[in-house]
PDB file of C-alpha atoms in Angstrom:
ATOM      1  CA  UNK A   1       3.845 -14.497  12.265  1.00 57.00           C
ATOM      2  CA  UNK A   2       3.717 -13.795  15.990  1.00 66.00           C
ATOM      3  CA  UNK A   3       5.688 -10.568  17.199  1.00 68.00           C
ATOM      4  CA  UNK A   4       6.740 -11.718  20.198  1.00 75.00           C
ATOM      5  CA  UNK A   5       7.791 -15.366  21.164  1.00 78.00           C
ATOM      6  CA  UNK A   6       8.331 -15.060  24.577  1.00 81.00           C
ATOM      7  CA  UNK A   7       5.755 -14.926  27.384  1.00 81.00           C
ATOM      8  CA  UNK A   8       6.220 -13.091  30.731  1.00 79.00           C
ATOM      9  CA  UNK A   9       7.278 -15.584  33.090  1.00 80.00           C
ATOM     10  CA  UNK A  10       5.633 -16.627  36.278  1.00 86.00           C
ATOM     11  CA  UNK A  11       6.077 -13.541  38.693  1.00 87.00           C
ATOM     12  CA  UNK A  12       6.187 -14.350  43.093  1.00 88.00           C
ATOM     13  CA  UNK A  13       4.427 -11.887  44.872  1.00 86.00           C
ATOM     14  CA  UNK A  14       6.589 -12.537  47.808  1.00 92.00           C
ATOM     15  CA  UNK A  15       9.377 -11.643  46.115  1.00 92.00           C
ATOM     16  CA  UNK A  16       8.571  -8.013  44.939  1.00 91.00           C
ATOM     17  CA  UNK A  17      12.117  -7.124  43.977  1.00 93.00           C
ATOM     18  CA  UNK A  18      12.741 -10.271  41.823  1.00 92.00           C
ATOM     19  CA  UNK A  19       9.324  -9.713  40.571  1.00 91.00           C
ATOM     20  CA  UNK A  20       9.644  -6.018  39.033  1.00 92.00           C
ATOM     21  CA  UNK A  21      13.812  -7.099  37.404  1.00 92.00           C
ATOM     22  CA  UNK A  22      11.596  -9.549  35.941  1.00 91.00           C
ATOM     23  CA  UNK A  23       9.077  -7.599  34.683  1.00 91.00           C
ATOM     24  CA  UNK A  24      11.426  -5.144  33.912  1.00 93.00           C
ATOM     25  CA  UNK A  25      13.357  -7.946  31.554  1.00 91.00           C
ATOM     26  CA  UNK A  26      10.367  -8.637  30.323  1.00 92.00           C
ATOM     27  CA  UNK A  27       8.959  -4.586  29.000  1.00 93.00           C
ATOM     28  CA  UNK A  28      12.700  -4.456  27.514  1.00 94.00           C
ATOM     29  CA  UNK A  29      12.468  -6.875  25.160  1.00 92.00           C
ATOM     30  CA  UNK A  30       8.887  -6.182  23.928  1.00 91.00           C
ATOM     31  CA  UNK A  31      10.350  -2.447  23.143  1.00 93.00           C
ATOM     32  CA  UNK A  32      13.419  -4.048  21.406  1.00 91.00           C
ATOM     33  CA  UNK A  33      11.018  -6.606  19.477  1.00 88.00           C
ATOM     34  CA  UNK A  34       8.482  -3.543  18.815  1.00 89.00           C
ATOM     35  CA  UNK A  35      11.307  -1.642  17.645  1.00 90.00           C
ATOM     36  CA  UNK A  36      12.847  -4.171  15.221  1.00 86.00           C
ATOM     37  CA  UNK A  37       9.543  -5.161  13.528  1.00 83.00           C
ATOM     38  CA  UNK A  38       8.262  -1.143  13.317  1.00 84.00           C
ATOM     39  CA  UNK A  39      12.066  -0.687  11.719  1.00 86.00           C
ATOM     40  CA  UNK A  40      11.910  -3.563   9.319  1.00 82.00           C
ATOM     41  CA  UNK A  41       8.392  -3.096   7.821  1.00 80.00           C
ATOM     42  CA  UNK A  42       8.500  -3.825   4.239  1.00 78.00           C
ATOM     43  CA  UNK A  43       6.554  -5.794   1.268  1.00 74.00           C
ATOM     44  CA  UNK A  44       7.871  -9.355   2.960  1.00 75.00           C
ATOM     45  CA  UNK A  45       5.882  -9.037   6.198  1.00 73.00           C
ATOM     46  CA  UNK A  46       3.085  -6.474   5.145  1.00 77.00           C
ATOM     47  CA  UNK A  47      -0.120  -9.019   3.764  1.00 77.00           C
ATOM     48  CA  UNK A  48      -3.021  -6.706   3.527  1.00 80.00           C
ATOM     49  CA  UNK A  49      -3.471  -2.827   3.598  1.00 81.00           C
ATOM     50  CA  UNK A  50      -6.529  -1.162   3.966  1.00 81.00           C
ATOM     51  CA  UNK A  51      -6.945   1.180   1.241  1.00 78.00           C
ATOM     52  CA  UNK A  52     -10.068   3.267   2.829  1.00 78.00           C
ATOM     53  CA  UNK A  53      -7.814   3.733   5.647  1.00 81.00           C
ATOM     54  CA  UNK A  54      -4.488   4.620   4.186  1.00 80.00           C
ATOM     55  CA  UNK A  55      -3.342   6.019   1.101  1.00 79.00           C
ATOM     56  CA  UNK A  56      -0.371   4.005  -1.138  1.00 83.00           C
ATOM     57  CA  UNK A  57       2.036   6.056  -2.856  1.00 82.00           C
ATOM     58  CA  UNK A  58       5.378   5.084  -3.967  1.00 85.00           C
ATOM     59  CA  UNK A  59       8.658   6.817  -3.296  1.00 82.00           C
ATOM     60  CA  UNK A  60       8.955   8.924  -6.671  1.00 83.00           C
ATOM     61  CA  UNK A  61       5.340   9.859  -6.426  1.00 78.00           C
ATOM     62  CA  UNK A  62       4.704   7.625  -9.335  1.00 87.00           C
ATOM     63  CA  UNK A  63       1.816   5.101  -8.560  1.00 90.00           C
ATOM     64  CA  UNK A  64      -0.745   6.332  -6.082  1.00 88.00           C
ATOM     65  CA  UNK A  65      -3.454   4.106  -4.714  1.00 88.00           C
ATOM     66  CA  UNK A  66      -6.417   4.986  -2.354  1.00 84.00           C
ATOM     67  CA  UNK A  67      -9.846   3.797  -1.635  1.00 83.00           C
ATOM     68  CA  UNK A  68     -11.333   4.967  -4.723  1.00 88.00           C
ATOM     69  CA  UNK A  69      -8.800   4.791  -7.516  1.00 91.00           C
ATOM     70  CA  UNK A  70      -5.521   4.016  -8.885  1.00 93.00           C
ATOM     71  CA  UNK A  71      -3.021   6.435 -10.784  1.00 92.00           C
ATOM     72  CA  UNK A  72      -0.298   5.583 -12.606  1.00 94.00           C
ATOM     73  CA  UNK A  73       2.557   8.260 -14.170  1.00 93.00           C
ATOM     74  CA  UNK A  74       5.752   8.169 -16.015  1.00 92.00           C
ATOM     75  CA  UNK A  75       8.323  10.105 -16.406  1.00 91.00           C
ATOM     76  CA  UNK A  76       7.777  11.977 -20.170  1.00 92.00           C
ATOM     77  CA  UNK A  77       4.186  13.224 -18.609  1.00 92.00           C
ATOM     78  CA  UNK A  78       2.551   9.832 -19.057  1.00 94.00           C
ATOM     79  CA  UNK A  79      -0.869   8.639 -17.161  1.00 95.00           C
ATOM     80  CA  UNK A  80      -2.871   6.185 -16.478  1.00 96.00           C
ATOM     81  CA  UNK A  81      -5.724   6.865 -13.594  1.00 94.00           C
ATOM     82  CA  UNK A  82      -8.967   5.201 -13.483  1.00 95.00           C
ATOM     83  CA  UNK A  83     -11.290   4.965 -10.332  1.00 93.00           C
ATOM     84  CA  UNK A  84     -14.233   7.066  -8.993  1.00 90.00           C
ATOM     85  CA  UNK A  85     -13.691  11.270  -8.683  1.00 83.00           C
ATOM     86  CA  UNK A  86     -13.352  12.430  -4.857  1.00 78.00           C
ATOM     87  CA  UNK A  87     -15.124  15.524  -6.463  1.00 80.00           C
ATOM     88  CA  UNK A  88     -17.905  13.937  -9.070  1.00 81.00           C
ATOM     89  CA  UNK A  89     -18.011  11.618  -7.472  1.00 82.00           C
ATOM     90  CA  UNK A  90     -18.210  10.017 -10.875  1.00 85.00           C
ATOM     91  CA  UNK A  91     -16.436   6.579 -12.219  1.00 91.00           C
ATOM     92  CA  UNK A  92     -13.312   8.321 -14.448  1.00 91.00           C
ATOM     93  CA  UNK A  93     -10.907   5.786 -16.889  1.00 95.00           C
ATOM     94  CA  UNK A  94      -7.814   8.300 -18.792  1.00 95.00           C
ATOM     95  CA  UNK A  95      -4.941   7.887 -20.384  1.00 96.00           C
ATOM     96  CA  UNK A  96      -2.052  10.637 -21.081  1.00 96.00           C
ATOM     97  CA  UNK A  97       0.319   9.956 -23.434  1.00 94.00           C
ATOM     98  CA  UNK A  98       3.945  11.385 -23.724  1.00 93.00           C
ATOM     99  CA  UNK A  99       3.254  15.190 -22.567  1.00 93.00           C
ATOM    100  CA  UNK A 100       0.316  14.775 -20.423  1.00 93.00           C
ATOM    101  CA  UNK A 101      -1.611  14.860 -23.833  1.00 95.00           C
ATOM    102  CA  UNK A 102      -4.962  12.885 -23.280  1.00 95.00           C
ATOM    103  CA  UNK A 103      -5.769  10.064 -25.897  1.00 95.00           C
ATOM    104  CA  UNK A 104      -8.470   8.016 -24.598  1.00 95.00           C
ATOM    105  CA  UNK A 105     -10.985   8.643 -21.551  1.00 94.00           C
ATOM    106  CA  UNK A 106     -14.623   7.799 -20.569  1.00 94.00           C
ATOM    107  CA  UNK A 107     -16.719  10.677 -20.875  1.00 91.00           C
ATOM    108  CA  UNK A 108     -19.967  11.546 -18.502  1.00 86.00           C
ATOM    109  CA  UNK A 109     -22.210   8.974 -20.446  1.00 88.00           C
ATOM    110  CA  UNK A 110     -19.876   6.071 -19.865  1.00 88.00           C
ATOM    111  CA  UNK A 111     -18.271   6.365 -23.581  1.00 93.00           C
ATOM    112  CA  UNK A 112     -14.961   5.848 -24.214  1.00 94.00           C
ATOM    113  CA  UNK A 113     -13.312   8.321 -26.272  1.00 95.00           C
ATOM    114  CA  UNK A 114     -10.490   7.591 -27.979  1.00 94.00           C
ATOM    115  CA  UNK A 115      -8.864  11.460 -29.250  1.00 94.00           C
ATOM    116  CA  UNK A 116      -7.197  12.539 -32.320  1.00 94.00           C
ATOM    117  CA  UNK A 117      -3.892  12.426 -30.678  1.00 92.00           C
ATOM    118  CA  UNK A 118      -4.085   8.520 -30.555  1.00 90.00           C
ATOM    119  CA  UNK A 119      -2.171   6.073 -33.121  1.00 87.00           C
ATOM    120  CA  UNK A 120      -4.008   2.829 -33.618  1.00 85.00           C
ATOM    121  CA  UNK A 121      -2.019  -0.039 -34.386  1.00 86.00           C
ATOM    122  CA  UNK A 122      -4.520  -3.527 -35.076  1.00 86.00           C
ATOM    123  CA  UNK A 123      -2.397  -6.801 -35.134  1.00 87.00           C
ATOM    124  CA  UNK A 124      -5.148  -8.891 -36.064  1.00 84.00           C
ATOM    125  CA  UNK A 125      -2.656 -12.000 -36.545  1.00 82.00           C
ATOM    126  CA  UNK A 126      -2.903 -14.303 -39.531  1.00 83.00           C
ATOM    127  CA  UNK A 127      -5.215 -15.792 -41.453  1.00 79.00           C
ATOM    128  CA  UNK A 128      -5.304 -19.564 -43.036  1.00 74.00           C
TER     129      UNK A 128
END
């Protein structure tokens, strides 16, 4: 979707004053265009973001995306994050149930460990 749908018009050189109003005209509504679009960013005209170039957060704090990895949080001290370690530089998977307490997580082998604190519940349907 083009930005601006208007072209400068033909300027006369031999008429300099009629030439800069134009001009003038012209700079005005590419700042009020510029301003409009910059003011009215939002999910409906935004089609592709580059994660290695800008971090994604949203406005509680509670989803954070970035080049490397995705984190999710709720609001009893829930967490989901899985993606590579800035620091480790290691692939990490974890999951934080109410509390913050951990129940399942890849360890350094590529395991994944599934902690005391976690409830399993198997629905393995029915059987004819």
């Amino acid at each position: 979707m083009p930005i601006f749908t208007q072209q400068l018009r033909n300027i006369d050189p031999t008429k300099p004053a009629e030439a800069i109003r134009t001009m003038e005209r012209h700079i005005k509504y590419i700042q009020e265009q510029l301003e409009f679009t910059l003011m009215n960013l939002d999910s409906s005209n935004i089609t592709e973001i580059e994660t290695d170039k800008t971090n994604i957060s949203s406005s509680t704090g509670s989803v954070t995306i970035s080049s490397d990895a995705i984190s999710l949080s709720g609001k009893n001290g829930e967490v989901f994050k899985a993606g590579n370690d800035s620091s480790s530089g290691q692939f990490k998977f974890e999951v934080k149930g109410k509390g913050g307490t951990q129940v399942l997580y890849l360890n350094s082998s590529g395991e994944l460990v599934i902690t005391k604190n976690t409830n399993l519940s198997i629905d393995s349907g029915t059987w004819d």
